[in-house]
mmCIF file of N, CA and C in Angstrom:
data_model
loop_
_atom_site.group_PDB
_atom_site.id
_atom_site.type_symbol
_atom_site.label_atom_id
_atom_site.label_comp_id
_atom_site.label_asym_id
_atom_site.label_seq_id
_atom_site.Cartn_x
_atom_site.Cartn_y
_atom_site.Cartn_z
ATOM 1 N N MET H 1 -6.385 -15.254 -6.079
ATOM 2 C CA MET H 1 -6.111 -13.847 -6.255
ATOM 3 C C MET H 1 -5.420 -13.614 -7.635
ATOM 4 N N THR H 2 -5.849 -12.533 -8.289
ATOM 5 C CA THR H 2 -5.229 -12.213 -9.629
ATOM 6 C C THR H 2 -4.484 -10.868 -9.333
ATOM 7 N N LEU H 3 -3.185 -10.828 -9.657
ATOM 8 C CA LEU H 3 -2.396 -9.630 -9.544
ATOM 9 C C LEU H 3 -2.613 -8.763 -10.654
ATOM 10 N N THR H 4 -2.630 -7.455 -10.501
ATOM 11 C CA THR H 4 -2.796 -6.504 -11.588
ATOM 12 C C THR H 4 -1.374 -6.194 -12.082
ATOM 13 N N ALA H 5 -1.333 -5.647 -13.238
ATOM 14 C CA ALA H 5 -0.050 -5.249 -13.812
ATOM 15 C C ALA H 5 0.560 -4.016 -13.216
ATOM 16 N N LYS H 6 -0.343 -3.039 -12.744
ATOM 17 C CA LYS H 6 0.180 -1.848 -12.087
ATOM 18 C C LYS H 6 -0.630 -1.748 -10.720
ATOM 19 N N PRO H 7 -0.065 -0.934 -9.813
ATOM 20 C CA PRO H 7 -0.780 -0.683 -8.614
ATOM 21 C C PRO H 7 -2.229 -0.185 -8.881
ATOM 22 N N LEU H 8 -3.164 -0.533 -8.059
ATOM 23 C CA LEU H 8 -4.541 -0.174 -8.208
ATOM 24 C C LEU H 8 -4.594 1.255 -7.555
ATOM 25 N N ARG H 9 -5.591 2.008 -7.999
ATOM 26 C CA ARG H 9 -5.720 3.392 -7.567
ATOM 27 C C ARG H 9 -7.216 3.639 -7.067
ATOM 28 N N PRO H 10 -7.567 3.143 -5.879
ATOM 29 C CA PRO H 10 -8.975 3.410 -5.432
ATOM 30 C C PRO H 10 -9.054 4.963 -5.127
ATOM 31 N N ALA H 11 -10.219 5.392 -5.494
ATOM 32 C CA ALA H 11 -10.434 6.893 -5.326
ATOM 33 C C ALA H 11 -10.927 7.339 -3.974
ATOM 34 N N ASP H 12 -11.560 6.418 -3.224
ATOM 35 C CA ASP H 12 -12.194 6.792 -2.019
ATOM 36 C C ASP H 12 -12.162 5.541 -1.051
ATOM 37 N N ALA H 13 -12.798 5.796 0.134
ATOM 38 C CA ALA H 13 -12.893 4.699 1.092
ATOM 39 C C ALA H 13 -13.614 3.526 0.590
ATOM 40 N N ASP H 14 -14.838 3.767 -0.147
ATOM 41 C CA ASP H 14 -15.550 2.680 -0.661
ATOM 42 C C ASP H 14 -14.832 1.918 -1.625
ATOM 43 N N GLU H 15 -14.101 2.490 -2.529
ATOM 44 C CA GLU H 15 -13.325 1.783 -3.499
ATOM 45 C C GLU H 15 -12.203 0.891 -2.879
ATOM 46 N N LEU H 16 -11.611 1.613 -1.847
ATOM 47 C CA LEU H 16 -10.487 0.891 -0.981
ATOM 48 C C LEU H 16 -11.101 -0.324 -0.323
ATOM 49 N N ASP H 17 -12.373 -0.180 0.213
ATOM 50 C CA ASP H 17 -12.996 -1.334 0.852
ATOM 51 C C ASP H 17 -13.148 -2.524 -0.190
ATOM 52 N N ASP H 18 -13.642 -2.158 -1.429
ATOM 53 C CA ASP H 18 -13.810 -3.146 -2.421
ATOM 54 C C ASP H 18 -12.417 -3.803 -2.757
ATOM 55 N N VAL H 19 -11.437 -3.041 -2.861
ATOM 56 C CA VAL H 19 -10.085 -3.691 -3.133
ATOM 57 C C VAL H 19 -9.675 -4.596 -1.966
ATOM 58 N N LEU H 20 -9.843 -4.135 -0.821
ATOM 59 C CA LEU H 20 -9.554 -4.967 0.435
ATOM 60 C C LEU H 20 -10.345 -6.290 0.386
ATOM 61 N N ALA H 21 -11.532 -6.232 -0.062
ATOM 62 C CA ALA H 21 -12.433 -7.456 -0.075
ATOM 63 C C ALA H 21 -11.936 -8.464 -1.136
ATOM 64 N N SER H 22 -11.260 -7.908 -2.158
ATOM 65 C CA SER H 22 -10.916 -8.844 -3.245
ATOM 66 C C SER H 22 -9.435 -9.190 -3.421
ATOM 67 N N HIS H 23 -8.587 -8.560 -2.639
ATOM 68 C CA HIS H 23 -7.240 -8.774 -2.720
ATOM 69 C C HIS H 23 -6.560 -8.981 -1.278
ATOM 70 N N ASP H 24 -5.927 -10.138 -1.135
ATOM 71 C CA ASP H 24 -5.274 -10.492 0.123
ATOM 72 C C ASP H 24 -4.075 -11.261 -0.210
ATOM 73 N N PRO H 25 -2.903 -10.838 0.269
ATOM 74 C CA PRO H 25 -2.616 -9.641 1.098
ATOM 75 C C PRO H 25 -2.557 -8.400 0.203
ATOM 76 N N LEU H 26 -2.717 -7.279 0.810
ATOM 77 C CA LEU H 26 -2.650 -5.908 0.059
ATOM 78 C C LEU H 26 -1.763 -5.050 0.748
ATOM 79 N N LEU H 27 -0.913 -4.369 -0.073
ATOM 80 C CA LEU H 27 -0.026 -3.318 0.467
ATOM 81 C C LEU H 27 -0.602 -1.988 -0.029
ATOM 82 N N VAL H 28 -0.980 -1.136 0.892
ATOM 83 C CA VAL H 28 -1.586 0.170 0.584
ATOM 84 C C VAL H 28 -0.638 1.264 0.815
ATOM 85 N N GLU H 29 -0.417 2.168 -0.255
ATOM 86 C CA GLU H 29 0.434 3.329 -0.050
ATOM 87 C C GLU H 29 -0.561 4.523 0.042
ATOM 88 N N PHE H 30 -0.543 5.325 1.120
ATOM 89 C CA PHE H 30 -1.098 6.519 1.279
ATOM 90 C C PHE H 30 -0.125 7.686 0.801
ATOM 91 N N TYR H 31 -0.600 8.427 -0.167
ATOM 92 C CA TYR H 31 0.242 9.460 -0.681
ATOM 93 C C TYR H 31 -0.579 10.664 -0.846
ATOM 94 N N THR H 32 0.101 11.867 -1.255
ATOM 95 C CA THR H 32 -0.533 13.068 -1.573
ATOM 96 C C THR H 32 -0.033 13.556 -2.886
ATOM 97 N N ALA H 33 -0.856 14.246 -3.585
ATOM 98 C CA ALA H 33 -0.383 14.869 -4.871
ATOM 99 C C ALA H 33 0.633 15.911 -4.500
ATOM 100 N N GLY H 34 1.673 15.969 -5.382
ATOM 101 C CA GLY H 34 2.749 17.069 -5.160
ATOM 102 C C GLY H 34 3.756 16.557 -4.161
ATOM 103 N N CYS H 35 3.684 15.403 -3.617
ATOM 104 C CA CYS H 35 4.770 14.890 -2.687
ATOM 105 C C CYS H 35 5.803 14.187 -3.438
ATOM 106 N N ALA H 36 6.976 14.697 -3.558
ATOM 107 C CA ALA H 36 8.035 14.196 -4.461
ATOM 108 C C ALA H 36 8.391 12.729 -3.981
ATOM 109 N N MET H 37 8.507 12.530 -2.658
ATOM 110 C CA MET H 37 8.830 11.166 -2.209
ATOM 111 C C MET H 37 7.713 10.131 -2.553
ATOM 112 N N CYS H 38 6.483 10.592 -2.594
ATOM 113 C CA CYS H 38 5.389 9.716 -2.972
ATOM 114 C C CYS H 38 5.469 9.354 -4.396
ATOM 115 N N GLN H 39 5.819 10.418 -5.312
ATOM 116 C CA GLN H 39 5.878 10.155 -6.693
ATOM 117 C C GLN H 39 7.005 9.204 -6.990
ATOM 118 N N ALA H 40 8.083 9.334 -6.229
ATOM 119 C CA ALA H 40 9.221 8.385 -6.365
ATOM 120 C C ALA H 40 8.911 6.959 -6.025
ATOM 121 N N MET H 41 7.924 6.863 -5.095
ATOM 122 C CA MET H 41 7.647 5.509 -4.578
ATOM 123 C C MET H 41 6.826 4.647 -5.741
ATOM 124 N N GLU H 42 6.187 5.309 -6.629
ATOM 125 C CA GLU H 42 5.286 4.637 -7.578
ATOM 126 C C GLU H 42 5.981 3.574 -8.412
ATOM 127 N N PRO H 43 7.155 3.954 -9.037
ATOM 128 C CA PRO H 43 7.897 2.866 -9.795
ATOM 129 C C PRO H 43 8.391 1.726 -8.740
ATOM 130 N N VAL H 44 8.744 2.135 -7.599
ATOM 131 C CA VAL H 44 9.280 1.172 -6.565
ATOM 132 C C VAL H 44 8.169 0.146 -6.311
ATOM 133 N N LEU H 45 6.915 0.655 -6.083
ATOM 134 C CA LEU H 45 5.815 -0.217 -5.721
ATOM 135 C C LEU H 45 5.402 -1.098 -6.977
ATOM 136 N N GLY H 46 5.524 -0.616 -8.175
ATOM 137 C CA GLY H 46 5.276 -1.446 -9.296
ATOM 138 C C GLY H 46 6.360 -2.558 -9.372
ATOM 139 N N THR H 47 7.592 -2.335 -9.012
ATOM 140 C CA THR H 47 8.596 -3.333 -8.975
ATOM 141 C C THR H 47 8.286 -4.372 -7.900
ATOM 142 N N VAL H 48 7.905 -3.835 -6.674
ATOM 143 C CA VAL H 48 7.561 -4.715 -5.559
ATOM 144 C C VAL H 48 6.432 -5.681 -5.894
ATOM 145 N N GLN H 49 5.392 -5.053 -6.574
ATOM 146 C CA GLN H 49 4.244 -5.880 -6.897
ATOM 147 C C GLN H 49 4.597 -7.036 -7.869
ATOM 148 N N ARG H 50 5.536 -6.663 -8.841
ATOM 149 C CA ARG H 50 5.991 -7.764 -9.801
ATOM 150 C C ARG H 50 6.829 -8.821 -9.111
ATOM 151 N N ALA H 51 7.670 -8.364 -8.112
ATOM 152 C CA ALA H 51 8.610 -9.195 -7.423
ATOM 153 C C ALA H 51 7.975 -10.079 -6.363
ATOM 154 N N ALA H 52 6.804 -9.580 -5.724
ATOM 155 C CA ALA H 52 6.202 -10.266 -4.598
ATOM 156 C C ALA H 52 4.769 -10.652 -5.032
ATOM 157 N N ASP H 53 4.210 -11.604 -4.374
ATOM 158 C CA ASP H 53 2.879 -12.041 -4.560
ATOM 159 C C ASP H 53 1.933 -11.245 -3.767
ATOM 160 N N VAL H 54 1.927 -9.882 -4.008
ATOM 161 C CA VAL H 54 1.081 -8.938 -3.284
ATOM 162 C C VAL H 54 0.570 -7.970 -4.207
ATOM 163 N N THR H 55 -0.658 -7.494 -3.974
ATOM 164 C CA THR H 55 -1.321 -6.459 -4.728
ATOM 165 C C THR H 55 -0.986 -5.176 -4.083
ATOM 166 N N VAL H 56 -0.788 -4.160 -4.867
ATOM 167 C CA VAL H 56 -0.434 -2.807 -4.289
ATOM 168 C C VAL H 56 -1.612 -1.851 -4.660
ATOM 169 N N ALA H 57 -2.043 -1.128 -3.703
ATOM 170 C CA ALA H 57 -3.077 -0.047 -3.978
ATOM 171 C C ALA H 57 -2.493 1.271 -3.545
ATOM 172 N N MET H 58 -2.609 2.303 -4.298
ATOM 173 C CA MET H 58 -2.192 3.667 -3.926
ATOM 174 C C MET H 58 -3.360 4.591 -3.803
ATOM 175 N N VAL H 59 -3.507 5.216 -2.644
ATOM 176 C CA VAL H 59 -4.668 6.032 -2.234
ATOM 177 C C VAL H 59 -4.252 7.304 -1.833
ATOM 178 N N ASN H 60 -4.879 8.357 -2.340
ATOM 179 C CA ASN H 60 -4.665 9.799 -1.848
ATOM 180 C C ASN H 60 -5.756 10.113 -0.884
ATOM 181 N N PRO H 61 -5.412 10.151 0.483
ATOM 182 C CA PRO H 61 -6.420 10.420 1.375
ATOM 183 C C PRO H 61 -6.936 11.829 1.273
ATOM 184 N N GLY H 62 -6.290 12.712 0.543
ATOM 185 C CA GLY H 62 -6.821 14.074 0.294
ATOM 186 C C GLY H 62 -8.079 14.080 -0.565
ATOM 187 N N ASP H 63 -8.252 12.926 -1.285
ATOM 188 C CA ASP H 63 -9.494 12.810 -2.093
ATOM 189 C C ASP H 63 -10.697 12.397 -1.303
ATOM 190 N N ASP H 64 -10.403 11.717 -0.039
ATOM 191 C CA ASP H 64 -11.451 11.234 0.829
ATOM 192 C C ASP H 64 -10.930 11.467 2.180
ATOM 193 N N ILE H 65 -10.990 12.574 2.771
ATOM 194 C CA ILE H 65 -10.309 12.981 3.992
ATOM 195 C C ILE H 65 -10.614 12.111 5.218
ATOM 196 N N GLY H 66 -11.694 11.371 5.140
ATOM 197 C CA GLY H 66 -12.096 10.423 6.221
ATOM 198 C C GLY H 66 -11.040 9.287 6.347
ATOM 199 N N LEU H 67 -10.311 9.070 5.186
ATOM 200 C CA LEU H 67 -9.234 8.018 5.213
ATOM 201 C C LEU H 67 -8.130 8.396 6.185
ATOM 202 N N VAL H 68 -7.877 9.723 6.386
ATOM 203 C CA VAL H 68 -6.809 10.003 7.216
ATOM 204 C C VAL H 68 -7.016 9.567 8.639
ATOM 205 N N ASP H 69 -8.134 9.737 9.194
ATOM 206 C CA ASP H 69 -8.536 9.245 10.543
ATOM 207 C C ASP H 69 -8.672 7.686 10.572
ATOM 208 N N ALA H 70 -9.370 7.246 9.566
ATOM 209 C CA ALA H 70 -9.749 5.759 9.580
ATOM 210 C C ALA H 70 -8.492 4.996 9.506
ATOM 211 N N TRP H 71 -7.483 5.421 8.784
ATOM 212 C CA TRP H 71 -6.240 4.684 8.753
ATOM 213 C C TRP H 71 -5.075 5.304 9.489
ATOM 214 N N ASN H 72 -5.339 6.327 10.269
ATOM 215 C CA ASN H 72 -4.337 6.980 11.028
ATOM 216 C C ASN H 72 -3.086 7.451 10.314
ATOM 217 N N VAL H 73 -3.387 8.067 9.110
ATOM 218 C CA VAL H 73 -2.268 8.562 8.291
ATOM 219 C C VAL H 73 -1.757 9.900 8.842
ATOM 220 N N ARG H 74 -0.606 9.918 9.281
ATOM 221 C CA ARG H 74 0.031 11.125 9.824
ATOM 222 C C ARG H 74 1.156 11.694 9.017
ATOM 223 N N SER H 75 1.734 10.941 8.039
ATOM 224 C CA SER H 75 2.679 11.393 7.111
ATOM 225 C C SER H 75 2.597 10.580 5.817
ATOM 226 N N VAL H 76 3.190 11.135 4.781
ATOM 227 C CA VAL H 76 3.172 10.377 3.549
ATOM 228 C C VAL H 76 4.554 10.451 3.001
ATOM 229 N N PRO H 77 5.023 9.360 2.282
ATOM 230 C CA PRO H 77 4.163 8.196 1.995
ATOM 231 C C PRO H 77 4.108 7.247 3.222
ATOM 232 N N THR H 78 3.025 6.589 3.409
ATOM 233 C CA THR H 78 2.778 5.561 4.472
ATOM 234 C C THR H 78 2.341 4.282 3.737
ATOM 235 N N LEU H 79 3.015 3.190 4.033
ATOM 236 C CA LEU H 79 2.744 1.926 3.477
ATOM 237 C C LEU H 79 2.099 1.118 4.662
ATOM 238 N N VAL H 80 0.959 0.450 4.286
ATOM 239 C CA VAL H 80 0.288 -0.398 5.315
ATOM 240 C C VAL H 80 0.081 -1.750 4.667
ATOM 241 N N LEU H 81 0.500 -2.812 5.392
ATOM 242 C CA LEU H 81 0.310 -4.145 4.836
ATOM 243 C C LEU H 81 -0.988 -4.577 5.492
ATOM 244 N N VAL H 82 -1.990 -5.170 4.701
ATOM 245 C CA VAL H 82 -3.233 -5.612 5.229
ATOM 246 C C VAL H 82 -3.451 -7.167 4.878
ATOM 247 N N GLU H 83 -3.649 -7.893 5.753
ATOM 248 C CA GLU H 83 -4.033 -9.267 5.521
ATOM 249 C C GLU H 83 -5.272 -9.663 6.248
ATOM 250 N N ASP H 84 -6.213 -10.308 5.631
ATOM 251 C CA ASP H 84 -7.522 -10.793 6.141
ATOM 252 C C ASP H 84 -8.267 -9.512 6.646
ATOM 253 N N GLY H 85 -8.098 -8.457 5.907
ATOM 254 C CA GLY H 85 -8.816 -7.240 6.222
ATOM 255 C C GLY H 85 -8.319 -6.443 7.386
ATOM 256 N N GLU H 86 -7.199 -6.860 8.003
ATOM 257 C CA GLU H 86 -6.592 -6.212 9.141
ATOM 258 C C GLU H 86 -5.141 -5.727 8.943
ATOM 259 N N GLU H 87 -4.852 -4.543 9.398
ATOM 260 C CA GLU H 87 -3.498 -4.030 9.313
ATOM 261 C C GLU H 87 -2.608 -4.908 10.088
ATOM 262 N N VAL H 88 -1.443 -5.410 9.470
ATOM 263 C CA VAL H 88 -0.606 -6.145 10.246
ATOM 264 C C VAL H 88 0.794 -5.439 10.344
ATOM 265 N N ALA H 89 1.089 -4.429 9.545
ATOM 266 C CA ALA H 89 2.319 -3.732 9.782
ATOM 267 C C ALA H 89 2.200 -2.384 8.929
ATOM 268 N N ARG H 90 3.003 -1.464 9.351
ATOM 269 C CA ARG H 90 2.963 -0.098 8.693
ATOM 270 C C ARG H 90 4.449 0.443 8.720
ATOM 271 N N MET H 91 4.700 1.122 7.591
ATOM 272 C CA MET H 91 6.006 1.799 7.407
ATOM 273 C C MET H 91 5.722 3.214 6.954
ATOM 274 N N ALA H 92 6.185 4.114 7.736
ATOM 275 C CA ALA H 92 5.914 5.535 7.434
ATOM 276 C C ALA H 92 7.303 6.311 7.603
ATOM 277 N N ASP H 93 8.223 5.877 6.920
ATOM 278 C CA ASP H 93 9.650 6.379 7.034
ATOM 279 C C ASP H 93 10.141 7.166 5.805
ATOM 280 N N GLY H 94 9.174 7.742 5.070
ATOM 281 C CA GLY H 94 9.589 8.506 3.861
ATOM 282 C C GLY H 94 9.897 7.443 2.723
ATOM 283 N N PHE H 95 10.709 7.980 1.692
ATOM 284 C CA PHE H 95 10.974 7.101 0.527
ATOM 285 C C PHE H 95 11.656 5.858 0.901
ATOM 286 N N GLN H 96 11.249 4.777 0.419
ATOM 287 C CA GLN H 96 11.909 3.473 0.607
ATOM 288 C C GLN H 96 12.185 2.841 -0.789
ATOM 289 N N GLY H 97 13.253 2.236 -0.907
ATOM 290 C CA GLY H 97 13.591 1.550 -2.211
ATOM 291 C C GLY H 97 12.861 0.106 -2.185
ATOM 292 N N ALA H 98 12.912 -0.541 -3.329
ATOM 293 C CA ALA H 98 12.314 -1.863 -3.421
ATOM 294 C C ALA H 98 12.793 -2.828 -2.443
ATOM 295 N N GLU H 99 14.151 -2.775 -2.249
ATOM 296 C CA GLU H 99 14.692 -3.787 -1.312
ATOM 297 C C GLU H 99 14.173 -3.617 0.072
ATOM 298 N N SER H 100 14.015 -2.398 0.548
ATOM 299 C CA SER H 100 13.474 -2.082 1.852
ATOM 300 C C SER H 100 12.055 -2.531 1.988
ATOM 301 N N VAL H 101 11.237 -2.249 0.871
ATOM 302 C CA VAL H 101 9.857 -2.619 0.965
ATOM 303 C C VAL H 101 9.717 -4.173 0.908
ATOM 304 N N VAL H 102 10.497 -4.852 0.090
ATOM 305 C CA VAL H 102 10.459 -6.369 0.097
ATOM 306 C C VAL H 102 10.889 -6.858 1.475
ATOM 307 N N ALA H 103 11.927 -6.252 2.080
ATOM 308 C CA ALA H 103 12.306 -6.744 3.457
ATOM 309 C C ALA H 103 11.197 -6.565 4.423
ATOM 310 N N PHE H 104 10.438 -5.420 4.347
ATOM 311 C CA PHE H 104 9.248 -5.180 5.205
ATOM 312 C C PHE H 104 8.209 -6.311 4.924
ATOM 313 N N LEU H 105 7.971 -6.569 3.743
ATOM 314 C CA LEU H 105 7.018 -7.665 3.408
ATOM 315 C C LEU H 105 7.479 -8.954 4.000
ATOM 316 N N ASN H 106 8.725 -9.347 3.797
ATOM 317 C CA ASN H 106 9.254 -10.590 4.309
ATOM 318 C C ASN H 106 9.160 -10.611 5.844
ATOM 319 N N GLU H 107 9.340 -9.527 6.462
ATOM 320 C CA GLU H 107 9.350 -9.537 7.886
ATOM 321 C C GLU H 107 7.898 -9.677 8.474
ATOM 322 N N HIS H 108 6.939 -8.959 7.802
ATOM 323 C CA HIS H 108 5.622 -8.938 8.399
ATOM 324 C C HIS H 108 4.566 -9.753 7.802
ATOM 325 N N ALA H 109 4.691 -10.217 6.483
ATOM 326 C CA ALA H 109 3.607 -10.885 5.855
ATOM 327 C C ALA H 109 3.548 -12.268 6.359
ATOM 328 N N ALA H 110 2.386 -12.854 6.401
ATOM 329 C CA ALA H 110 2.168 -14.266 6.678
ATOM 330 C C ALA H 110 2.842 -15.113 5.604
ATOM 331 N N THR H 111 3.022 -16.289 5.908
ATOM 332 C CA THR H 111 3.587 -17.196 4.860
ATOM 333 C C THR H 111 2.742 -17.102 3.586
ATOM 334 N N GLY H 112 3.242 -17.405 2.513
ATOM 335 C CA GLY H 112 2.416 -17.334 1.300
ATOM 336 C C GLY H 112 2.876 -16.318 0.301
ATOM 337 N N LEU H 113 3.619 -15.194 0.788
ATOM 338 C CA LEU H 113 4.148 -14.305 -0.098
ATOM 339 C C LEU H 113 5.383 -14.891 -0.806
ATOM 340 N N THR H 114 5.470 -14.706 -2.091
ATOM 341 C CA THR H 114 6.639 -15.137 -2.766
ATOM 342 C C THR H 114 7.507 -13.895 -3.037
ATOM 343 N N VAL H 115 8.519 -13.771 -2.272
ATOM 344 C CA VAL H 115 9.402 -12.597 -2.418
ATOM 345 C C VAL H 115 10.869 -12.978 -2.760
#
């Protein structure tokens, strides 16, 4: 797996499926434009991606409304950890700092993450 320098930004469900197929594990943030907490999460997720061996993808389900139901997004920001194509954990508790996100990864990710 090759990590990217910045979080990926798939535009729709098809692009997210492509990212899921090529990056494992993957931390997905569901956000909406205009959400201040979501905007504040972007630099945090960049830090997390550099600190942990995990790729981060940021997806706006408003751009592909089918993602809301497919991923059961009920609030933003929502973080979903995906391994082997399956959701293994979710955090939908508003803004989280890097330490909280790293703790979430440590708790839920299979071995192999370097955090």
